[in-house]
Amino acid sequence: MSDSNTSDFTNPSSFILQGVPGLEEAHVWISIPFCTMYVIALLGNFTILFIVKREPSLHEPMYYFLCMLATTDLILSTSILPKTLSIFWFNAREIDFSACLTQMFFIHCFIAIESGIFTAMALDRYVAICYPLRHSTILTDPVVAKMGLAVVLRSGVLALPTPFLARRWPYCRTNIISHTHCEHIAVVKLACADTRLSSYYGLSVVFLVTGVDVFFITMSYAQILRAVFSLPTKDARIKTFGTCGSHLGAILAFYIPYLFSFLTHRFGHNVPLRFHILLGSVYLLVPPTLNPVIYGVRTRQIRDRLLRLLTQKGA
């Protein structure tokens, strides 16, 4: 299919992903950090899943949520990077219409799942610090499983209308998407109809998911800080709050690039298109890449198990 295909069509059989317009000559170089981040994400998250599964002492709510986070990061990064790298390396820019909408759903769904898991992890830290003697009776395995299921169902239900709304629009301008993946707004902009419903729905989901999750995370940490400052000694306060270090680092690695990309996309009208595209691709890769590094470095139990496995193999 030609890139210049701008003939009238209501439901295109495929779209053309441009990659990063204006930087086509640099696609191979751009692919190096992208590929590096993807490899780190794969190795790091699979390592966390392997260690937690292998070590019975890690079969606790915190590590169950960490496994949910690692699985989410693997699916989120894999839904984007293979196609992006195929564009950079092989100029394989065509993507089936249904595959494009499926990718769109996976991106929205698993971003919401990741946000929900961070909220569940904040609740786990709240119970562990404020009610340490009741932690194991409050967050039992069935409760953790129900929390994970609720996060998945909420995210799936909220993300499902996005591709269905995109499917119903007529596309009569062009089938060329100026992006590395099927980003919602980039696809909807191609429609020759009033797409405000899609835009408003996407915006409302962002505010609903992010707003609710950030609210509960903030409330959890407000209670945690109150409990920490009530401890009698400085060492006890530092040690107790230190158990939240990995979670706080992962939250910042997720929400800061996410909100920066969102605000830049919505209000940075003078920002070059290629910057929007690069930022929109990178922010989806930062959390899957950094989360296993943060938890591997900051969490002593995971770090010790990993070192033990490495020394056993080297012996």
CSV table of C-alpha atoms in Angstrom, one decimal:
chain,number,residue,atom,x,y,z
A,1,MET,CA,0.0,0.0,0.0
A,2,SER,CA,1.4,3.4,-0.9
A,3,ASP,CA,2.0,6.1,1.6
A,4,SER,CA,0.2,8.5,-0.6
A,5,ASN,CA,-3.0,6.6,-0.4
A,6,THR,CA,-5.5,9.4,0.4
A,7,SER,CA,-8.5,8.1,-1.6
A,8,ASP,CA,-11.9,8.1,0.1
A,9,PHE,CA,-12.6,5.0,2.2
A,10,THR,CA,-14.8,4.5,5.2
A,11,ASN,CA,-13.1,1.5,6.9
A,12,PRO,CA,-9.5,1.2,5.8
A,13,SER,CA,-8.1,-2.3,5.7
A,14,SER,CA,-4.8,-1.1,7.2
A,15,PHE,CA,-3.0,2.0,8.5
A,16,ILE,CA,0.5,3.2,7.7
A,17,LEU,CA,2.7,4.1,10.8
A,18,GLN,CA,5.2,6.8,9.9
A,19,GLY,CA,7.5,6.3,12.8
A,20,VAL,CA,9.0,9.6,13.7
A,21,PRO,CA,8.3,12.0,10.8
A,22,GLY,CA,11.3,14.1,9.9
A,23,LEU,CA,13.7,11.7,11.5
A,24,GLU,CA,13.4,8.8,9.1
A,25,GLU,CA,17.1,8.8,8.4
A,26,ALA,CA,17.8,8.5,12.1
A,27,HIS,CA,15.4,5.6,12.8
A,28,VAL,CA,18.2,3.0,13.2
A,29,TRP,CA,19.9,5.2,15.8
A,30,ILE,CA,16.7,6.0,17.6
A,31,SER,CA,16.0,2.2,17.8
A,32,ILE,CA,19.1,1.6,19.9
A,33,PRO,CA,17.8,3.2,23.2
A,34,PHE,CA,14.4,1.8,22.4
A,35,CYS,CA,15.7,-1.7,22.0
A,36,THR,CA,18.0,-1.4,25.0
A,37,MET,CA,15.0,-0.3,27.2
A,38,TYR,CA,12.9,-3.2,25.9
A,39,VAL,CA,15.6,-5.8,26.6
A,40,ILE,CA,16.0,-4.4,30.2
A,41,ALA,CA,12.3,-4.5,30.7
A,42,LEU,CA,12.0,-8.1,29.5
A,43,LEU,CA,15.0,-9.4,31.5
A,44,GLY,CA,14.1,-7.4,34.6
A,45,ASN,CA,10.5,-8.2,34.8
A,46,PHE,CA,11.0,-11.9,34.0
A,47,THR,CA,13.7,-12.0,36.7
A,48,ILE,CA,11.2,-10.6,39.3
A,49,LEU,CA,8.6,-13.2,38.3
A,50,PHE,CA,11.1,-16.0,38.5
A,51,ILE,CA,12.5,-15.0,41.9
A,52,VAL,CA,9.1,-14.5,43.5
A,53,LYS,CA,7.8,-17.8,42.2
A,54,ARG,CA,11.0,-19.6,43.3
A,55,GLU,CA,11.2,-18.2,46.8
A,56,PRO,CA,8.3,-19.3,49.1
A,57,SER,CA,9.3,-16.6,51.6
A,58,LEU,CA,8.3,-13.9,49.1
A,59,HIS,CA,4.7,-15.2,48.7
A,60,GLU,CA,3.3,-12.2,50.4
A,61,PRO,CA,0.8,-9.4,49.3
A,62,MET,CA,3.6,-6.9,48.4
A,63,TYR,CA,5.3,-9.4,46.1
A,64,TYR,CA,2.1,-10.6,44.6
A,65,PHE,CA,1.3,-7.0,43.6
A,66,LEU,CA,4.9,-6.7,42.3
A,67,CYS,CA,4.3,-9.8,40.1
A,68,MET,CA,1.1,-8.2,38.8
A,69,LEU,CA,3.1,-5.0,38.0
A,70,ALA,CA,5.8,-7.0,36.3
A,71,THR,CA,3.3,-8.9,34.1
A,72,THR,CA,1.6,-5.6,33.2
A,73,ASP,CA,4.9,-4.1,32.2
A,74,LEU,CA,5.7,-7.1,30.0
A,75,ILE,CA,2.4,-6.9,28.2
A,76,LEU,CA,2.4,-3.1,27.9
A,77,SER,CA,6.0,-2.9,26.4
A,78,THR,CA,5.4,-5.9,24.2
A,79,SER,CA,2.2,-4.4,22.7
A,80,ILE,CA,4.3,-1.5,21.4
A,81,LEU,CA,8.0,-2.2,20.9
A,82,PRO,CA,8.0,-5.1,18.4
A,83,LYS,CA,6.0,-3.1,15.9
A,84,THR,CA,8.0,0.1,16.6
A,85,LEU,CA,11.3,-1.7,16.1
A,86,SER,CA,10.1,-3.3,12.9
A,87,ILE,CA,9.4,0.2,11.6
A,88,PHE,CA,12.8,1.5,12.6
A,89,TRP,CA,14.7,-1.6,11.3
A,90,PHE,CA,12.7,-3.0,8.4
A,91,ASN,CA,10.5,-0.1,7.3
A,92,ALA,CA,7.5,-2.4,8.0
A,93,ARG,CA,5.0,0.4,8.6
A,94,GLU,CA,1.7,-1.2,7.6
A,95,ILE,CA,-0.6,-2.4,10.4
A,96,ASP,CA,-4.0,-4.0,10.0
A,97,PHE,CA,-7.0,-1.9,11.0
A,98,SER,CA,-8.2,-4.4,13.6
A,99,ALA,CA,-4.6,-4.9,14.9
A,100,CYS,CA,-4.3,-1.1,15.3
A,101,LEU,CA,-7.5,-0.9,17.4
A,102,THR,CA,-6.3,-3.9,19.4
A,103,GLN,CA,-3.0,-2.2,20.1
A,104,MET,CA,-4.9,0.9,21.1
A,105,PHE,CA,-7.0,-1.1,23.6
A,106,PHE,CA,-4.0,-2.8,25.1
A,107,ILE,CA,-2.2,0.5,25.6
A,108,HIS,CA,-5.1,2.2,27.4
A,109,CYS,CA,-6.1,-0.9,29.4
A,110,PHE,CA,-2.6,-1.7,30.7
A,111,ILE,CA,-1.8,1.9,31.6
A,112,ALA,CA,-4.9,1.9,33.7
A,113,ILE,CA,-4.0,-1.5,35.2
A,114,GLU,CA,-0.6,-0.2,36.1
A,115,SER,CA,-2.1,2.8,37.8
A,116,GLY,CA,-4.5,0.6,39.7
A,117,ILE,CA,-1.8,-1.7,40.9
A,118,PHE,CA,0.2,1.2,42.3
A,119,THR,CA,-3.0,2.1,44.2
A,120,ALA,CA,-3.3,-1.4,45.6
A,121,MET,CA,0.4,-1.4,46.5
A,122,ALA,CA,-0.2,1.9,48.4
A,123,LEU,CA,-3.0,0.2,50.3
A,124,ASP,CA,-0.7,-2.7,51.1
A,125,ARG,CA,2.0,-0.3,52.5
A,126,TYR,CA,-0.7,1.6,54.5
A,127,VAL,CA,-2.0,-1.7,56.1
A,128,ALA,CA,1.6,-2.9,56.7
A,129,ILE,CA,2.7,0.3,58.5
A,130,CYS,CA,-0.5,1.4,60.3
A,131,TYR,CA,-1.9,-2.1,61.2
A,132,PRO,CA,1.2,-4.4,61.2
A,133,LEU,CA,-0.3,-7.0,63.4
A,134,ARG,CA,-3.4,-7.4,61.3
A,135,HIS,CA,-1.6,-7.1,57.9
A,136,SER,CA,-1.7,-10.9,57.2
A,137,THR,CA,-5.4,-11.2,58.2
A,138,ILE,CA,-6.6,-8.1,56.3
A,139,LEU,CA,-4.7,-8.8,53.0
A,140,THR,CA,-5.2,-12.5,52.6
A,141,ASP,CA,-4.5,-14.3,49.4
A,142,PRO,CA,-8.2,-14.2,48.3
A,143,VAL,CA,-8.4,-10.5,49.1
A,144,VAL,CA,-5.2,-9.8,47.0
A,145,ALA,CA,-6.7,-11.8,44.1
A,146,LYS,CA,-10.0,-9.9,44.3
A,147,MET,CA,-8.1,-6.6,44.3
A,148,GLY,CA,-6.1,-7.6,41.2
A,149,LEU,CA,-9.3,-8.8,39.5
A,150,ALA,CA,-11.1,-5.5,40.3
A,151,VAL,CA,-8.2,-3.5,38.8
A,152,VAL,CA,-8.2,-5.6,35.6
A,153,LEU,CA,-12.0,-5.4,35.2
A,154,ARG,CA,-12.1,-1.6,35.9
A,155,SER,CA,-9.4,-1.0,33.3
A,156,GLY,CA,-10.9,-3.3,30.7
A,157,VAL,CA,-14.4,-1.8,31.0
A,158,LEU,CA,-13.0,1.8,30.8
A,159,ALA,CA,-10.7,1.0,27.9
A,160,LEU,CA,-13.1,-1.0,25.8
A,161,PRO,CA,-15.2,1.9,24.4
A,162,THR,CA,-12.0,3.6,23.0
A,163,PRO,CA,-11.4,1.2,20.0
A,164,PHE,CA,-15.2,0.8,19.5
A,165,LEU,CA,-15.6,4.5,19.1
A,166,ALA,CA,-12.6,4.7,16.8
A,167,ARG,CA,-14.0,1.9,14.7
A,168,ARG,CA,-17.3,3.7,14.1
A,169,TRP,CA,-15.8,6.8,12.5
A,170,PRO,CA,-15.5,7.1,8.7
A,171,TYR,CA,-11.8,7.5,7.6
A,172,CYS,CA,-11.8,9.4,4.3
A,173,ARG,CA,-8.7,11.6,4.6
A,174,THR,CA,-5.7,9.4,4.7
A,175,ASN,CA,-4.6,6.2,6.4
A,176,ILE,CA,-1.2,7.5,7.4
A,177,ILE,CA,-0.7,7.8,11.2
A,178,SER,CA,2.1,10.1,12.3
A,179,HIS,CA,3.3,8.0,15.2
A,180,THR,CA,5.2,4.8,16.1
A,181,HIS,CA,2.1,3.1,17.4
A,182,CYS,CA,-1.7,3.4,17.2
A,183,GLU,CA,-2.0,6.3,19.6
A,184,HIS,CA,-5.7,7.1,20.2
A,185,ILE,CA,-5.7,10.8,19.3
A,186,ALA,CA,-3.4,10.3,16.3
A,187,VAL,CA,-5.8,7.7,14.9
A,188,VAL,CA,-9.0,9.7,15.6
A,189,LYS,CA,-7.6,12.8,13.9
A,190,LEU,CA,-7.7,10.9,10.6
A,191,ALA,CA,-11.5,10.6,10.8
A,192,CYS,CA,-13.7,12.9,8.6
A,193,ALA,CA,-16.4,13.3,11.3
A,194,ASP,CA,-17.1,15.0,14.5
A,195,THR,CA,-14.9,13.0,16.9
A,196,ARG,CA,-15.5,15.0,20.0
A,197,LEU,CA,-17.1,12.0,21.7
A,198,SER,CA,-13.9,10.1,21.4
A,199,SER,CA,-11.8,13.0,22.6
A,200,TYR,CA,-14.1,13.7,25.6
A,201,TYR,CA,-14.3,10.1,26.5
A,202,GLY,CA,-10.5,9.6,26.4
A,203,LEU,CA,-10.0,12.8,28.5
A,204,SER,CA,-12.6,11.8,31.1
A,205,VAL,CA,-11.1,8.3,31.5
A,206,VAL,CA,-7.6,9.9,32.0
A,207,PHE,CA,-9.0,12.2,34.7
A,208,LEU,CA,-11.1,9.5,36.3
A,209,VAL,CA,-8.4,6.8,36.5
A,210,THR,CA,-5.5,9.1,37.3
A,211,GLY,CA,-7.6,11.3,39.6
A,212,VAL,CA,-9.1,8.5,41.7
A,213,ASP,CA,-5.8,6.5,41.9
A,214,VAL,CA,-3.7,9.5,42.8
A,215,PHE,CA,-6.3,10.5,45.5
A,216,PHE,CA,-6.2,7.1,47.1
A,217,ILE,CA,-2.4,6.9,46.9
A,218,THR,CA,-2.2,10.4,48.5
A,219,MET,CA,-4.6,9.4,51.3
A,220,SER,CA,-2.7,6.2,52.0
A,221,TYR,CA,0.6,8.1,52.3
A,222,ALA,CA,-0.9,10.8,54.4
A,223,GLN,CA,-1.9,8.1,56.9
A,224,ILE,CA,1.5,6.4,56.6
A,225,LEU,CA,3.3,9.7,57.3
A,226,ARG,CA,1.1,10.3,60.3
A,227,ALA,CA,2.0,6.8,61.6
A,228,VAL,CA,5.7,7.2,60.9
A,229,PHE,CA,6.0,10.6,62.7
A,230,SER,CA,4.3,9.1,65.7
A,231,LEU,CA,7.2,6.6,66.2
A,232,PRO,CA,9.5,7.5,69.1
A,233,THR,CA,12.9,7.5,67.5
A,234,LYS,CA,14.4,8.9,64.2
A,235,ASP,CA,15.9,5.5,63.3
A,236,ALA,CA,12.5,3.8,63.6
A,237,ARG,CA,10.9,6.5,61.4
A,238,ILE,CA,13.6,6.2,58.7
A,239,LYS,CA,13.5,2.4,58.8
A,240,THR,CA,9.7,2.3,58.6
A,241,PHE,CA,9.3,4.8,55.8
A,242,GLY,CA,12.2,3.2,54.0
A,243,THR,CA,9.9,0.3,53.2
A,244,CYS,CA,8.0,2.6,51.0
A,245,GLY,CA,11.0,3.8,49.0
A,246,SER,CA,10.7,1.4,46.1
A,247,HIS,CA,6.9,2.0,45.8
A,248,LEU,CA,7.4,5.8,45.8
A,249,GLY,CA,10.2,5.5,43.2
A,250,ALA,CA,8.0,3.4,40.9
A,251,ILE,CA,5.1,5.8,41.3
A,252,LEU,CA,7.3,8.8,40.3
A,253,ALA,CA,8.7,6.8,37.3
A,254,PHE,CA,5.1,6.2,36.1
A,255,TYR,CA,3.2,9.3,36.8
A,256,ILE,CA,5.8,12.0,36.0
A,257,PRO,CA,6.5,10.9,32.3
A,258,TYR,CA,2.7,10.1,31.9
A,259,LEU,CA,1.5,13.5,33.1
A,260,PHE,CA,4.3,15.4,31.3
A,261,SER,CA,3.4,13.6,28.0
A,262,PHE,CA,-0.3,14.2,28.5
A,263,LEU,CA,0.1,17.9,29.3
A,264,THR,CA,2.5,18.4,26.5
A,265,HIS,CA,0.2,16.7,24.0
A,266,ARG,CA,-2.9,18.7,25.2
A,267,PHE,CA,-1.3,22.1,25.6
A,268,GLY,CA,2.1,22.1,23.9
A,269,HIS,CA,0.7,23.2,20.5
A,270,ASN,CA,4.0,24.8,19.5
A,271,VAL,CA,6.1,21.7,20.4
A,272,PRO,CA,7.4,19.9,17.3
A,273,LEU,CA,5.5,16.8,16.2
A,274,ARG,CA,8.5,14.6,16.4
A,275,PHE,CA,9.0,15.6,20.1
A,276,HIS,CA,5.4,14.6,20.8
A,277,ILE,CA,5.9,11.2,19.2
A,278,LEU,CA,9.2,10.5,20.9
A,279,LEU,CA,7.8,11.5,24.3
A,280,GLY,CA,4.6,9.5,23.7
A,281,SER,CA,6.7,6.4,23.0
A,282,VAL,CA,9.3,6.9,25.7
A,283,TYR,CA,6.8,7.4,28.5
A,284,LEU,CA,5.3,4.0,27.8
A,285,LEU,CA,8.7,2.4,28.1
A,286,VAL,CA,10.1,4.2,31.2
A,287,PRO,CA,8.0,2.3,33.8
A,288,PRO,CA,8.5,-1.2,32.4
A,289,THR,CA,12.3,-0.5,32.2
A,290,LEU,CA,12.7,1.3,35.6
A,291,ASN,CA,10.3,-0.7,37.8
A,292,PRO,CA,12.4,-3.9,38.0
A,293,VAL,CA,15.5,-1.9,38.5
A,294,ILE,CA,14.0,0.1,41.3
A,295,TYR,CA,12.6,-2.9,43.1
A,296,GLY,CA,15.7,-4.9,42.4
A,297,VAL,CA,18.0,-2.3,43.9
A,298,ARG,CA,15.8,-1.0,46.7
A,299,THR,CA,14.2,-4.2,47.9
A,300,ARG,CA,16.7,-6.2,50.0
A,301,GLN,CA,14.7,-9.5,49.8
A,302,ILE,CA,14.8,-9.5,46.0
A,303,ARG,CA,18.4,-8.2,45.8
A,304,ASP,CA,19.5,-11.0,48.2
A,305,ARG,CA,17.7,-13.7,46.3
A,306,LEU,CA,19.1,-12.5,43.0
A,307,LEU,CA,22.7,-12.4,44.3
A,308,ARG,CA,22.2,-15.9,45.8
A,309,LEU,CA,21.0,-17.3,42.4
A,310,LEU,CA,23.9,-15.6,40.6
A,311,THR,CA,26.5,-17.0,43.1
A,312,GLN,CA,25.0,-20.5,42.9
A,313,LYS,CA,25.3,-20.5,39.1
A,314,GLY,CA,28.8,-19.1,39.3
A,315,ALA,CA,30.0,-21.7,41.8
